[in-house]
């Protein structure tokens, strides 16, 4: 059984991909003879399209240890846990230290509290299972031509990081309004991207319809376009999205045509349940199928591959018509997650360039769980990394601090620099690291990050900037002030997890 990735809207957690660690569990003996061994069926919730998201737990208990598999419509993964008498604790596959569900065996019922929801599991009947659809072989490899889009990293907003399943037509319209009134559109944020949970059901002809939250997708696209913005949508090459909604499996061309007819300008295509059907060495062919279908619509649609960095996507992303590809697991609004995702960009840096970008996931700026210094580092790093800038906060209620970060035009200019070179990490100590990005005007952007827990004096050495001459026109992009290199260096005190971010030109530049 493969562990596949997703961020479940109800679980609200990020699922890590790959094998996960064995657990050290409580060793209290299991009394009373109860056993959790068996196949259990429960339902966590009704989807927004009216379908019941069945959950199957196939468990085997051995002493206190419980192992097995859990499946929902959109997810299949291994699970481990511990049993103490009639009490069960299941750990999250994506974070073995965090509890996914706890509960008791009461008579024949397994009563679990699953991500704050009470779910009653009963012994599954033979009919209760998650169907695996018939295998559809992917097409032979044939390059999809470049669509001419995303010459600089895409900028916009995406619903997932904050709203998850609580997204609807009215909210998207309000977001579009605020993209204009806040100045975000004019700063370059033009894509308004609806993530998972918009999907309804397929009709008798196989056409996908939105669910009740999006009564008229074409009218919504028209509204978004009337504001000078573009509309993005989400699907999966698998039969189900990560949130268990219908994916495009077997309907790729039909869905691409539907999206084009609605006026969609951007598609995020999320591997999710495709992992239950295809192997990683088939990723390219599977993504190519949708890339070709989008091309055949004749509509310019940015193609965003979301495969968590699987299958060396950076080596073939452009060949399937991809304009950006995920290089990491889902970001969380936490320093460790953000900086970890940035570090994963080091190996893939040579593959970024105009039209095709590494995507360390959407921004968390303004979502409340990082400090101002950390959010500045997040925004600065994403810009140094030529990453897509997709705000993931509630832009209708932004603090001035959040606005100052997201709307910092000098930082945005680093991200959108037409040379399209991704920064590399040029120096590193236990307490700081330096990232350098060459710019189209011959200058550089340099960021030095304070990794420590206390404020620290950080230095940019002119010699590290690899400029053809002495540094000139150096600017601190957070204070918007000119700075001067003295004796070949510039120093400033930077708060914990903050960044000293300079744009520096050269005499010869
Ligand atoms: C995956 C993706 C996320 C988001 C969710 C939606 O976890 O990586 O960015 O799209 O699915 O279910």
Coordinates of C-alpha atoms and ligand atoms in Angstrom, one line a residue:
X1 CA 0.0 0.0 0.0
X2 CA 1.4 3.4 -1.0
X3 CA 1.2 6.4 1.3
X4 CA 0.0 9.2 -0.8
X5 CA -0.2 12.8 0.0
X6 CA -2.9 15.3 0.6
X7 CA -4.1 18.0 2.9
X8 CA -7.6 16.9 4.0
X9 CA -9.9 19.9 4.5
X10 CA -11.5 18.4 7.6
X11 CA -8.4 16.9 9.0
X12 CA -6.7 20.2 8.2
X13 CA -3.3 18.7 8.3
X14 CA -0.5 18.2 5.9
X15 CA 0.2 14.7 4.9
X16 CA 3.8 13.9 4.4
X17 CA 4.8 11.6 1.6
X18 CA 6.9 8.5 1.8
X19 CA 7.6 6.1 4.5
X20 CA 7.1 7.3 8.1
X21 CA 8.8 6.4 11.3
X22 CA 7.9 3.5 13.6
X23 CA 6.3 4.8 16.7
X24 CA 7.4 4.4 20.3
X25 CA 4.1 3.8 22.0
X26 CA 2.8 3.3 25.5
X27 CA 3.4 -0.2 26.7
X28 CA 0.4 -0.6 29.0
X29 CA -0.9 -4.1 28.5
X30 CA -4.1 -4.7 26.6
X31 CA -6.7 -6.1 28.8
X32 CA -10.2 -7.4 28.5
X33 CA -9.5 -9.3 25.3
X34 CA -10.9 -6.5 23.0
X35 CA -9.3 -6.3 19.6
X36 CA -9.2 -3.6 17.1
X37 CA -8.3 -6.1 14.4
X38 CA -10.7 -5.9 11.5
X39 CA -12.1 -3.7 8.8
X40 CA -14.1 -0.7 10.0
X41 CA -16.3 1.7 8.1
X42 CA -17.3 5.1 9.2
X43 CA -18.1 8.4 7.6
X44 CA -16.5 11.6 8.7
X45 CA -18.6 14.0 6.8
X46 CA -20.8 14.7 3.9
X47 CA -19.0 16.5 1.0
X48 CA -20.2 19.8 -0.4
X49 CA -21.5 17.8 -3.4
X50 CA -23.7 15.7 -1.2
X51 CA -21.6 12.5 -1.3
X52 CA -20.7 10.7 1.9
X53 CA -16.9 10.6 2.4
X54 CA -16.6 7.0 3.6
X55 CA -13.6 6.2 5.7
X56 CA -12.3 2.6 5.9
X57 CA -9.9 1.5 8.6
X58 CA -8.3 -1.9 8.1
X59 CA -6.5 -2.6 11.4
X60 CA -4.4 -5.4 12.8
X61 CA -3.6 -5.4 16.5
X62 CA -0.6 -7.1 18.0
X63 CA -0.2 -6.5 21.7
X64 CA -0.5 -2.8 22.2
X65 CA 0.5 -2.0 18.6
X66 CA -2.0 -1.3 16.0
X67 CA -1.1 -1.1 12.3
X68 CA -3.0 -0.9 9.1
X69 CA -4.4 1.2 6.3
X70 CA -6.9 4.0 6.2
X71 CA -8.8 5.0 3.1
X72 CA -11.1 7.8 2.2
X73 CA -12.4 8.6 -1.3
X74 CA -9.3 10.7 -1.9
X75 CA -6.7 9.2 0.3
X76 CA -5.0 5.9 1.1
X77 CA -2.3 5.6 3.6
X78 CA -0.6 3.4 6.2
X79 CA -1.5 4.1 9.8
X80 CA -0.1 3.1 13.2
X81 CA -1.4 3.4 16.7
X82 CA -1.6 2.0 20.2
X83 CA -4.3 0.1 22.1
X84 CA -4.7 0.3 25.8
X85 CA -7.6 -1.9 26.9
X86 CA -10.6 -0.7 24.9
X87 CA -8.9 2.7 24.1
X88 CA -7.3 3.3 20.7
X89 CA -5.0 6.1 19.7
X90 CA -4.2 6.5 16.0
X91 CA -1.2 8.6 14.8
X92 CA -1.2 10.8 11.8
X93 CA 0.7 9.3 8.9
X94 CA 2.1 12.7 7.9
X95 CA 3.4 13.4 11.5
X96 CA 3.9 10.3 13.7
X97 CA 4.1 12.5 16.8
X98 CA 0.6 14.0 16.3
X99 CA -2.6 12.1 17.1
X100 CA -5.0 11.6 14.3
X101 CA -7.9 10.0 16.3
X102 CA -8.6 8.6 19.7
X103 CA -11.5 6.7 21.0
X104 CA -13.0 3.6 22.5
X105 CA -14.5 0.3 21.5
X106 CA -18.1 0.4 22.8
X107 CA -19.9 -2.9 22.1
X108 CA -19.4 -3.4 18.4
X109 CA -18.8 0.3 17.7
X110 CA -15.5 2.0 17.5
X111 CA -16.2 5.5 18.6
X112 CA -13.4 7.8 17.6
X113 CA -12.8 11.5 17.9
X114 CA -11.2 12.3 14.5
X115 CA -9.8 15.8 14.1
X116 CA -12.4 17.2 16.5
X117 CA -15.3 15.3 14.9
X118 CA -17.0 12.3 16.5
X119 CA -17.1 9.4 14.0
X120 CA -18.7 6.0 14.8
X121 CA -17.0 3.1 12.9
X122 CA -18.8 -0.2 12.6
X123 CA -17.5 -3.5 11.2
X124 CA -17.5 -2.9 7.5
X125 CA -19.8 -5.0 5.3
X126 CA -18.4 -6.7 2.2
X127 CA -19.9 -4.0 0.1
X128 CA -18.3 -1.2 2.1
X129 CA -15.1 -0.3 0.4
X130 CA -13.5 2.5 -1.7
X131 CA -13.7 1.4 -5.3
X132 CA -10.5 1.4 -7.4
X133 CA -11.4 2.4 -10.9
X134 CA -10.2 0.6 -14.0
X135 CA -6.6 1.4 -15.0
X136 CA -6.3 3.8 -17.9
X137 CA -2.8 3.6 -19.5
X138 CA -1.2 7.1 -19.8
X139 CA -0.2 8.3 -23.3
X140 CA 3.2 7.8 -24.8
X141 CA 5.6 10.7 -24.1
X142 CA 5.4 13.6 -26.6
X143 CA 6.5 17.1 -25.7
X144 CA 3.7 19.7 -25.2
X145 CA 4.7 23.0 -26.6
X146 CA 5.3 26.0 -24.3
X147 CA 2.1 28.0 -23.9
X148 CA 3.9 31.3 -23.7
X149 CA 2.6 32.0 -20.2
X150 CA 4.3 32.8 -16.8
X151 CA 7.4 34.5 -18.2
X152 CA 7.8 35.7 -14.6
X153 CA 6.5 33.7 -11.6
X154 CA 2.7 33.7 -11.3
X155 CA 1.3 36.1 -8.7
X156 CA -2.2 36.0 -7.2
X157 CA -4.2 34.5 -4.3
X158 CA -5.3 30.9 -3.5
X159 CA -8.1 29.8 -1.2
X160 CA -6.5 26.7 0.4
X161 CA -4.1 27.8 3.1
X162 CA -6.7 29.7 5.1
X163 CA -10.1 28.9 3.8
X164 CA -9.7 25.2 2.9
X165 CA -13.3 24.0 2.2
X166 CA -14.9 27.2 3.4
X167 CA -14.7 28.9 0.0
X168 CA -17.6 29.9 -2.2
X169 CA -18.6 32.2 -5.0
X170 CA -19.4 35.2 -2.7
X171 CA -16.0 35.0 -0.9
X172 CA -14.2 34.7 -4.3
X173 CA -16.0 37.8 -5.5
X174 CA -15.0 39.7 -2.3
X175 CA -11.4 38.6 -2.7
X176 CA -11.4 39.8 -6.3
X177 CA -12.8 43.2 -5.1
X178 CA -10.1 43.5 -2.5
X179 CA -7.3 42.4 -4.9
X180 CA -8.2 45.7 -6.7
X181 CA -9.0 48.0 -3.8
X182 CA -5.9 46.9 -1.7
X183 CA -3.6 47.6 -4.7
X184 CA -2.6 43.9 -5.0
X185 CA -3.7 43.7 -8.6
X186 CA -1.7 46.7 -9.6
X187 CA 1.3 45.2 -7.7
X188 CA 1.0 42.1 -9.9
X189 CA -1.2 39.7 -8.0
X190 CA -3.7 38.8 -10.8
X191 CA -4.7 35.2 -10.4
X192 CA -7.6 34.5 -8.1
X193 CA -7.3 30.7 -7.6
X194 CA -10.1 28.4 -6.2
X195 CA -8.5 25.3 -4.7
X196 CA -10.2 22.1 -3.8
X197 CA -13.8 21.6 -2.7
X198 CA -15.5 23.5 -5.6
X199 CA -16.4 20.3 -7.3
X200 CA -20.0 19.0 -7.7
X201 CA -20.8 15.8 -9.6
X202 CA -20.6 14.5 -13.1
X203 CA -23.8 14.4 -15.2
X204 CA -24.8 11.5 -17.4
X205 CA -22.5 12.8 -20.2
X206 CA -19.6 12.9 -17.7
X207 CA -19.4 16.7 -17.6
X208 CA -18.3 18.1 -14.2
X209 CA -20.5 20.6 -12.5
X210 CA -19.6 22.8 -9.5
X211 CA -21.3 22.2 -6.2
X212 CA -23.8 24.5 -4.5
X213 CA -21.1 26.8 -3.3
X214 CA -20.3 27.9 -6.9
X215 CA -23.7 28.2 -8.6
X216 CA -22.4 29.6 -11.9
X217 CA -18.6 29.3 -12.6
X218 CA -18.8 31.1 -15.9
X219 CA -20.5 34.1 -14.3
X220 CA -17.9 34.1 -11.6
X221 CA -15.1 34.1 -14.2
X222 CA -16.8 37.0 -16.0
X223 CA -16.9 38.9 -12.7
X224 CA -13.3 38.2 -11.9
X225 CA -12.3 39.2 -15.5
X226 CA -14.3 42.4 -15.3
X227 CA -11.9 43.4 -12.4
X228 CA -8.8 42.9 -14.6
X229 CA -8.0 39.7 -12.8
X230 CA -7.8 36.0 -13.9
X231 CA -9.5 32.9 -12.4
X232 CA -7.8 29.7 -11.4
X233 CA -9.3 26.3 -10.6
X234 CA -8.1 23.0 -9.2
X235 CA -8.4 19.3 -10.1
X236 CA -6.5 16.0 -9.9
X237 CA -5.3 13.4 -12.4
X238 CA -6.7 10.8 -10.0
X239 CA -10.4 9.8 -9.6
X240 CA -10.6 11.9 -6.5
X241 CA -8.9 15.1 -5.3
X242 CA -7.1 15.2 -2.0
X243 CA -10.3 16.5 -0.4
X244 CA -12.2 13.4 -1.8
X245 CA -14.0 15.4 -4.6
X246 CA -14.2 14.1 -8.2
X247 CA -10.9 14.4 -10.1
X248 CA -10.3 14.4 -13.8
X249 CA -9.3 10.7 -14.2
X250 CA -10.7 9.5 -17.5
X251 CA -12.2 13.0 -18.1
X252 CA -9.1 15.0 -18.8
X253 CA -10.1 16.4 -22.2
X254 CA -13.7 17.0 -21.2
X255 CA -12.6 18.9 -18.0
X256 CA -10.1 21.0 -19.9
X257 CA -12.8 21.9 -22.4
X258 CA -15.2 22.7 -19.5
X259 CA -12.6 24.9 -17.7
X260 CA -11.9 26.7 -21.0
X261 CA -15.6 27.2 -21.6
X262 CA -16.0 28.7 -18.1
X263 CA -13.1 31.1 -18.8
X264 CA -10.6 29.6 -16.5
X265 CA -7.0 31.0 -16.8
X266 CA -5.0 28.7 -14.4
X267 CA -5.3 25.0 -13.4
X268 CA -3.6 23.5 -10.3
X269 CA -3.5 19.8 -11.0
X270 CA -2.9 17.8 -7.8
X271 CA -1.6 14.2 -7.8
X272 CA -3.7 13.0 -4.8
X273 CA -5.5 9.7 -5.5
X274 CA -3.6 9.2 -8.8
X275 CA -0.9 7.7 -6.6
X276 CA -3.2 4.8 -6.0
X277 CA -3.3 4.1 -9.7
X278 CA 0.0 5.2 -11.2
X279 CA 3.6 4.9 -10.2
X280 CA 6.0 7.8 -9.8
X281 CA 7.7 7.0 -13.1
X282 CA 4.3 7.6 -14.8
X283 CA 3.9 11.1 -13.4
X284 CA 5.2 12.7 -16.6
X285 CA 2.9 10.9 -19.0
X286 CA -0.1 11.5 -16.7
X287 CA 0.6 15.2 -16.4
X288 CA 1.3 15.4 -20.1
X289 CA -2.3 14.1 -20.7
X290 CA -3.8 17.2 -19.1
X291 CA -1.1 19.5 -20.5
X292 CA -2.1 18.3 -24.0
X293 CA -5.8 18.7 -23.2
X294 CA -5.2 22.3 -22.1
X295 CA -3.2 23.1 -25.2
X296 CA -6.0 21.7 -27.4
X297 CA -8.5 24.0 -25.8
X298 CA -6.7 26.9 -27.5
X299 CA -7.2 29.0 -24.3
X300 CA -4.1 30.3 -22.5
X301 CA -4.2 28.4 -19.2
X302 CA -1.3 28.4 -16.7
X303 CA -0.6 24.8 -15.8
X304 CA 0.4 24.3 -12.2
X305 CA 1.7 20.8 -11.4
X306 CA 1.1 19.8 -7.8
X307 CA 3.0 16.6 -7.1
X308 CA 4.9 17.5 -3.9
X309 CA 8.3 17.2 -5.7
X310 CA 7.8 13.6 -6.7
X311 CA 9.4 12.0 -9.7
X312 CA 12.1 14.7 -10.4
X313 CA 9.4 16.9 -11.8
X314 CA 11.9 19.7 -12.4
X315 CA 13.5 17.7 -15.2
X316 CA 10.3 17.2 -17.2
X317 CA 7.9 19.8 -16.0
X318 CA 8.3 22.0 -19.1
X319 CA 7.9 19.0 -21.4
X320 CA 4.3 18.5 -20.2
X321 CA 3.4 22.2 -20.7
X322 CA 3.9 22.9 -16.9
X323 CA 4.5 26.5 -16.0
X324 CA 5.2 25.7 -12.3
X325 CA 5.6 22.5 -10.3
X326 CA 5.5 21.8 -6.6
X327 CA 8.9 20.9 -5.1
X328 CA 7.7 20.2 -1.5
X329 CA 5.0 18.9 0.7
X330 CA 2.3 21.3 1.8
X331 CA 3.5 24.4 3.6
X332 CA 2.2 25.2 7.1
X333 CA 2.1 28.5 8.8
X334 CA 5.2 27.7 10.9
X335 CA 8.8 28.8 10.6
X336 CA 10.1 25.2 10.4
X337 CA 7.8 24.3 7.5
X338 CA 8.5 27.5 5.6
X339 CA 12.3 27.5 6.0
X340 CA 12.3 23.7 5.3
X341 CA 10.4 24.2 2.0
X342 CA 12.9 26.9 1.1
X343 CA 15.9 24.6 1.7
X344 CA 14.3 22.1 -0.6
X345 CA 14.8 24.6 -3.5
X346 CA 18.5 24.3 -3.5
X347 CA 18.8 21.2 -5.6
X348 CA 16.2 22.3 -8.2
X349 CA 17.5 25.9 -8.7
X350 CA 19.0 25.3 -12.1
X351 CA 15.7 24.2 -13.5
X352 CA 13.8 27.5 -12.9
X353 CA 13.5 30.1 -15.6
X354 CA 11.0 32.1 -17.6
X355 CA 7.9 30.1 -18.3
X356 CA 8.6 27.3 -15.8
X357 CA 9.2 27.7 -12.0
X358 CA 9.9 25.7 -8.9
X359 CA 6.9 26.0 -6.5
X360 CA 7.7 25.7 -2.8
X361 CA 4.0 26.2 -2.1
X362 CA 1.7 29.2 -1.4
X363 CA 2.4 32.1 0.9
X364 CA 1.3 32.0 4.6
X365 CA 2.0 35.7 5.2
X366 CA -0.7 37.2 7.4
X367 CA -2.1 33.9 8.6
X368 CA -1.0 34.6 12.2
X369 CA 1.4 31.9 13.3
X370 CA 4.7 33.4 12.4
X371 CA 6.3 36.6 13.6
X372 CA 6.6 39.7 11.4
X373 CA 10.3 39.0 10.9
X374 CA 9.5 35.4 9.8
X375 CA 6.9 36.6 7.3
X376 CA 9.4 39.1 5.9
X377 CA 11.8 36.3 5.5
X378 CA 9.1 34.1 3.9
X379 CA 8.3 36.8 1.3
X380 CA 11.9 37.7 0.7
X381 CA 13.0 34.1 0.3
X382 CA 10.1 33.3 -2.1
X383 CA 11.2 36.3 -4.1
X384 CA 14.8 35.4 -4.1
X385 CA 13.8 31.9 -5.1
X386 CA 11.7 33.2 -8.1
X387 CA 8.8 31.3 -6.5
X388 CA 5.1 31.9 -7.4
X389 CA 3.7 34.6 -5.1
X390 CA 0.2 33.3 -4.2
X391 CA -1.1 35.0 -1.1
X392 CA -2.9 32.5 1.1
X393 CA -4.4 34.8 3.7
X394 CA -7.7 36.6 4.1
X395 CA -6.8 39.7 2.2
X396 CA -10.2 41.3 3.1
X397 CA -8.9 41.7 6.7
X398 CA -5.2 42.4 6.3
X399 CA -3.2 44.3 8.9
X400 CA -0.9 47.2 7.7
X401 CA 2.1 44.9 8.6
X402 CA 0.8 42.2 6.3
X403 CA 0.1 44.7 3.5
X404 CA 3.5 46.2 3.9
X405 CA 5.0 42.7 3.4
X406 CA 2.8 41.5 0.5
X407 CA 2.8 44.8 -1.3
X408 CA 6.5 45.7 -1.0
X409 CA 7.1 46.5 -4.6
X410 CA 10.9 46.4 -4.3
X411 CA 10.7 42.8 -3.0
X412 CA 8.2 41.9 -5.6
X413 CA 10.6 43.3 -8.3
X414 CA 13.1 40.7 -7.1
X415 CA 10.7 37.9 -7.6
X416 CA 9.5 39.2 -11.0
X417 CA 13.0 40.0 -12.3
X418 CA 12.9 39.2 -16.0
X419 CA 16.2 37.3 -15.9
X420 CA 14.3 34.6 -14.0
X421 CA 17.3 33.2 -12.2
X422 CA 16.6 31.4 -8.9
X423 CA 18.8 32.3 -5.9
X424 CA 21.4 29.9 -4.6
X425 CA 22.6 29.6 -1.1
X426 CA 26.2 30.9 -1.1
X427 CA 27.1 30.9 2.6
X428 CA 25.9 29.1 5.7
X429 CA 26.8 28.9 9.4
X430 CA 24.8 27.4 12.2
X431 CA 23.2 30.8 12.8
X432 CA 22.8 32.4 9.4
X433 CA 22.7 31.7 5.7
X434 CA 23.1 33.9 2.6
X435 CA 21.1 33.7 -0.6
X436 CA 22.2 35.4 -3.8
X437 CA 20.1 36.1 -6.9
X438 CA 21.5 37.6 -10.1
X439 CA 19.3 40.2 -11.6
X440 CA 18.6 41.4 -15.2
X441 CA 20.3 44.8 -14.7
X442 CA 23.6 43.1 -13.8
X443 CA 23.1 43.6 -10.1
X444 CA 22.1 41.1 -7.4
X445 CA 19.6 40.6 -4.6
X446 CA 21.2 39.2 -1.4
X447 CA 19.4 37.9 1.7
X448 CA 21.1 37.0 4.9
X449 CA 18.8 35.2 7.3
X450 CA 19.2 35.1 11.1
X451 CA 18.5 31.5 12.0
X452 CA 19.1 32.0 15.7
X453 CA 16.7 32.8 18.5
X454 CA 18.1 36.2 19.3
X455 CA 18.8 39.4 17.4
X456 CA 22.2 39.2 15.6
X457 CA 24.5 41.5 13.7
X458 CA 24.7 40.1 10.1
X459 CA 27.1 41.1 7.4
X460 CA 27.0 41.1 3.6
X461 CA 30.5 40.8 2.3
X462 CA 30.9 42.6 -1.1
X463 CA 33.2 39.8 -2.2
X464 CA 30.3 37.2 -1.8
X465 CA 28.2 39.2 -4.3
X466 CA 30.2 38.1 -7.3
X467 CA 29.7 41.5 -8.9
X468 CA 32.1 42.6 -11.7
X469 CA 32.9 45.8 -9.7
X470 CA 32.5 47.5 -6.3
X471 CA 28.9 47.6 -5.0
X472 CA 26.9 50.7 -5.8
X473 CA 23.2 51.7 -5.3
X474 CA 22.8 49.3 -2.4
X475 CA 19.3 49.4 -0.9
X476 CA 17.7 47.7 2.1
X477 CA 14.4 46.5 0.6
X478 CA 12.6 46.5 3.9
X479 CA 13.6 49.9 5.1
X480 CA 13.6 51.3 1.5
X481 CA 16.9 53.2 2.3
X482 CA 20.2 53.3 0.6
X483 CA 23.0 51.6 2.5
X484 CA 26.8 51.9 2.1
X485 CA 29.5 49.2 2.0
X486 CA 32.5 50.2 4.1
X487 CA 35.7 48.2 3.8
X488 CA 33.9 45.8 1.5
X489 CA 31.1 44.9 3.9
X490 CA 27.7 46.0 5.2
X491 CA 26.3 45.0 8.6
X492 CA 23.0 45.4 10.4
X493 CA 21.3 43.9 13.4
X494 CA 18.5 41.5 12.4
X495 CA 15.8 40.0 14.6
X496 CA 15.5 36.3 15.2
X497 CA 14.4 34.6 12.0
X498 CA 14.6 38.0 10.2
X499 CA 16.3 38.7 6.9
X500 CA 18.7 41.4 5.8
X501 CA 17.6 41.9 2.2
X502 CA 19.6 44.2 -0.1
X503 CA 19.5 45.0 -3.8
X504 CA 23.0 45.9 -4.9
X505 CA 24.3 47.2 -8.3
X506 CA 27.8 47.4 -9.5
X507 CA 29.9 50.0 -11.2
X508 CA 30.2 47.7 -14.2
X509 CA 26.5 46.7 -14.0
Ligands
LIG1 C1 -3.0 18.9 -1.4 C2 -2.2 20.1 -2.0 C3 -2.7 21.4 -1.3 C4 -4.2 21.6 -1.5 C5 -4.9 20.3 -1.0 C6 -6.4 20.4 -1.3 O1 -2.7 18.7 -0.1 O2 -0.9 20.0 -1.8 O3 -2.0 22.5 -1.8 O4 -4.5 21.8 -2.8 O5 -4.4 19.2 -1.5 O6 -7.1 19.2 -0.9

